[in-house]
Amino acid sequence: MIAALLFAAAAAARPASTAMDRARLARVESAVSEAIAAHELPGAVVLVEHRGRVAYREAFGDRALQPGREPMTLDTIFDIASLTKCVATAPSILILVEEGRVRLGDPVTRYIPEFAAGGGERSKVTVEQLLTHRAGFAPDDPLELYVGTPEEIFARKYREPLRSRPGSEFVYSDVGYEVLGEIVRRVSGMTLDRFAAERIFQPLGMTDTAFRPLSAGRAAASPSRLAPTEQREGRWMRGEVHDPRAFALGGVAGHAGVFSTADDLAKFCRMILNGGRLRGVRILSPLGTEALTRPRFSGDGEIRALGFDLDTGFSNNRGDLFPRGSFGHTGFTGTGLWIDPSSETFVVFLSNRLHPDGTGNIIRIRSVVGTIAAAALSEDTRAAARKLAARVPAPSRSVRAGVDVLVDEGFRPIAGKRVGLVTNATGMARDGRSTIDVLASPEARKAGVTLVRLFSPEHGLRTDADAPVADGRDPGTNLPVISLYGDRRRPAPAELSDLDALVLDIQDVGTRFYTYTTTGGYLLEEAAKAGIPLVVLDRPNPIGGLAVEGPPADPEKLSFTAYHPIPVRYGMTPGELLRLFNSEKRIGAKVEVVRMRGWTRGAWYDETGLEWVNPSPNMRSLSAAALYPGVGLLEPMNVSVGRGTDTPFEIVGAPWIDARKLAAYLSARRISGVRFMPVHFTPVSSVHAGVRCGGVRIAVTDRNAVAAVTLGIELATALRALFPADFDRTRLDALIANADTVARIERGETPEEIAASWEPRISKFRALRSKWLLYPEEGRKAGGGRR
């Protein structure tokens, strides 16, 4: 029974009172009001229920601003967009499963034979893969397919090729749910709108819930209760589905089209919490409800249920406090619901954020409302929450790097082409082959790929050189290796003239002054001159793709360690960064990024499942990479950063440093995410080689809390304060590349003041950077998509 599975821990110690803290819930009003004042939405309805009792139910702002202002009311009927998936389509499929008319593991072609018309592996797609967004579809089919009757539209859609192998990756896709709606029609003999009305909405008393509300139910008598969205062909969409593909299908589609109210959605949520039953009416069996909502784990970090989201980049309306294992969904028009079985609580958030001009954004406020609701729970539900969270796997991710995706896709971007490859030892596929071997393999040759020559960046093809590297020859393939860190740092025109494409596969470390970023920029320039594309086999930013930190380089200080005025820590992958360079420097190269699969911006390298290969001789661990944006700033000065020791970039010292004095000073600063221990060491090479140094060892205690560039400023200001006569700051600007920051250090400003001075330029960079991101942040879907 779902009650036993989800609620046992809570029921065992249920308090006499199930009230929520009203004062805490009242914070919803100020939060939503602030969002309305910021023009993030015109208005909203929020409903919170706990243990079968409505704890909060309020309307805010306006239902309409144009053509005339109308106040929001509790009974406003909203276009709920993708909530259609979880309140209509998925439950309808589960009803058919319970009746033995559909099996989750069946191929879609069992119900729709023409689904395989597009060939490839379409015949292998299962019903469950449609439900969990793992069928291999793109986020949406091209809009130009949606012309004519629904039958004509689906005939065209079924001829579309898959984007990836079925089951290989999670891609939130409306396409699969459109097909599910068709399965309901084929199997039941009823259109999805009729089936959902007769089997779900009407039995639950959801009298204001329907597809095409202007032609069905109570809404037809009260069209003024319908919240408008945008204009279509000069008229306001009011009771007319906003989604253009659902509109083309006549307003009834498996991915969008339902209109509803907060009160009606509360009935649906209540039914789910009750194991499929409400007021004596059963919609699903307890086990059917369990099947609909339990976590489905596919080996990566994206966790969905059959009809609901649990833990993906779209889970932001869970907020910060509801436990993993709770579930919900969001809708593109500004809607969302979230259900927590451990506390028997749910939150319904409805808005028409697209009204009037399509610019509203409710990602943050939807999350904030979820957090406020969870914080208002008066009882201690931690034991039940832990039990619920234990149902959700916490796996290491299984990221497929660009080279793996290239193979998966049959070498599509370079098929039939003569290519040059820029790589080193970090260019490695998941199966252990080097990218060189992959492009020289029989399968690549079968696709028409001819590997002509190799290029290596700083540190050489094997990443083992700490000096300029000469040209050579690869022993495995006997291909010439052109060094881009020897007599020159760019490929010569003659070395590109006989190529059809240049391929780049190098693992970067996410820091501006690591020279692979500049090598990538130079490749863009030379590829543009040669008129050939640069194909980037993308790789993770090993220190995560969220944090942006440090002073942007001054335009007049650009060099081989500062190719463009970006912050020291830029929070982008190689492919993303090169797209930005190409646009902002107006290089005009043709850049094609072969995107990774399974990577999201918050993931560190050790969460990817990819093998760590030292990107350079002294970059020997992820801890070193995490500290490098700050510790590396000290390299041009008379300080050892650990080169020539076993732990480069994790220790800092010099013969003139009093180790205990420096450790005590830095420890007293209470710097987040790190602690300092006095240490003595003798480097065998580089700065102070053969000389005993005093200094500190930096231990990372919380890598997500480390502001690495600010840590570098902390080290510099500490050395200036404690050892002013010995600390040679002549070359302080070499890697910081920002005159204002250096001047502030010399004036004796605090690290906090210095870091604050970067914020205006960082904010501008963040806005610029957002245009070029290819991978999702929490609650966002990179690369478009209707959500």
XYZ file of N, CA, C and O in Angstrom, residues 508-518 541-543 561 566-572 577 619 624-630 632-633 708-709:
140
model
N 39.774 21.453 -19.666
C 40.208 22.701 -19.041
C 40.014 22.603 -17.528
O 39.513 21.587 -17.028
N 40.384 23.644 -16.775
C 40.205 23.619 -15.325
C 39.358 24.776 -14.809
O 39.263 24.994 -13.606
N 38.733 25.539 -15.716
C 37.789 26.563 -15.285
C 38.403 27.844 -14.780
O 37.739 28.610 -14.082
N 39.674 28.109 -15.141
C 40.381 29.299 -14.657
C 40.947 30.078 -15.837
O 41.584 29.489 -16.722
N 40.755 31.393 -15.839
C 41.123 32.227 -16.983
C 42.582 32.099 -17.381
O 42.916 32.063 -18.565
N 43.492 32.032 -16.408
C 44.909 32.064 -16.769
C 45.500 30.689 -17.064
O 46.700 30.562 -17.291
N 44.682 29.666 -17.081
C 45.109 28.352 -17.568
C 45.090 28.435 -19.092
O 44.054 28.734 -19.692
N 46.204 28.184 -19.742
C 46.386 28.637 -21.125
C 45.540 27.911 -22.155
O 45.471 28.337 -23.306
N 44.867 26.823 -21.775
C 44.052 26.121 -22.775
C 42.917 26.996 -23.278
O 42.437 26.812 -24.405
N 42.452 27.950 -22.452
C 41.381 28.838 -22.911
C 41.877 29.719 -24.059
O 41.162 29.933 -25.040
N 43.108 30.229 -23.941
C 43.658 31.063 -25.006
C 43.942 30.241 -26.253
O 43.684 30.691 -27.383
N 33.284 21.575 -16.797
C 34.118 22.462 -15.992
C 34.361 21.706 -14.686
O 33.410 21.446 -13.944
N 35.588 21.293 -14.382
C 35.802 20.378 -13.247
C 35.429 20.966 -11.905
O 35.125 20.222 -10.969
N 35.439 22.296 -11.785
C 35.103 22.922 -10.509
C 33.674 23.478 -10.524
O 33.316 24.319 -9.713
N 47.731 34.464 -21.083
C 47.037 34.005 -19.872
C 45.767 34.810 -19.597
O 45.162 34.676 -18.540
N 37.316 38.350 -19.166
C 36.383 37.537 -18.385
C 36.910 37.420 -16.963
O 38.110 37.605 -16.722
N 36.056 37.084 -15.997
C 36.538 36.892 -14.626
C 37.515 35.716 -14.534
O 37.575 34.865 -15.430
N 38.241 35.655 -13.431
C 39.214 34.577 -13.237
C 38.509 33.223 -13.256
O 38.957 32.276 -13.906
N 37.413 33.120 -12.555
C 36.613 31.893 -12.551
C 35.307 32.210 -13.273
O 34.500 32.995 -12.801
N 35.127 31.599 -14.427
C 34.073 32.030 -15.330
C 32.867 31.094 -15.365
O 31.835 31.434 -15.939
N 32.981 29.887 -14.824
C 31.828 29.005 -14.697
C 31.234 28.546 -16.012
O 30.002 28.473 -16.144
N 32.078 28.187 -16.975
C 31.602 27.733 -18.279
C 32.420 26.528 -18.729
O 33.551 26.330 -18.274
N 32.441 28.569 -23.512
C 33.362 29.702 -23.504
C 33.776 30.081 -24.926
O 33.844 31.267 -25.262
N 48.691 19.782 -12.099
C 47.262 19.800 -11.760
C 46.860 18.354 -11.476
O 46.286 17.659 -12.298
N 43.297 20.479 -5.983
C 44.213 21.468 -6.550
C 43.479 22.378 -7.525
O 43.671 23.605 -7.527
N 42.616 21.783 -8.354
C 41.862 22.591 -9.314
C 40.920 23.562 -8.605
O 40.726 24.690 -9.056
N 40.332 23.132 -7.479
C 39.416 23.994 -6.736
C 40.133 25.206 -6.145
O 39.560 26.294 -6.047
N 41.390 25.030 -5.753
C 42.162 26.112 -5.135
C 42.917 26.959 -6.157
O 43.296 28.098 -5.872
N 43.129 26.419 -7.335
C 43.991 27.050 -8.333
C 43.570 28.467 -8.719
O 44.444 29.327 -8.897
N 42.279 28.801 -8.873
C 41.939 30.175 -9.255
C 42.456 31.227 -8.283
O 42.624 32.386 -8.666
N 42.703 30.859 -7.032
C 43.233 31.810 -6.057
C 44.714 31.627 -5.806
O 45.510 32.565 -5.920
N 46.874 30.125 -7.582
C 47.633 30.360 -8.810
C 47.983 31.816 -9.033
O 48.971 32.119 -9.733
N 47.206 32.744 -8.463
C 47.497 34.167 -8.628
C 48.860 34.554 -8.064
O 49.448 35.554 -8.471
N 37.402 30.820 -4.291
C 38.823 30.575 -4.511
C 39.599 31.833 -4.851
O 40.724 32.030 -4.367
N 39.036 32.704 -5.689
C 39.772 33.916 -6.072
C 39.927 34.828 -4.867
O 41.002 35.403 -4.629
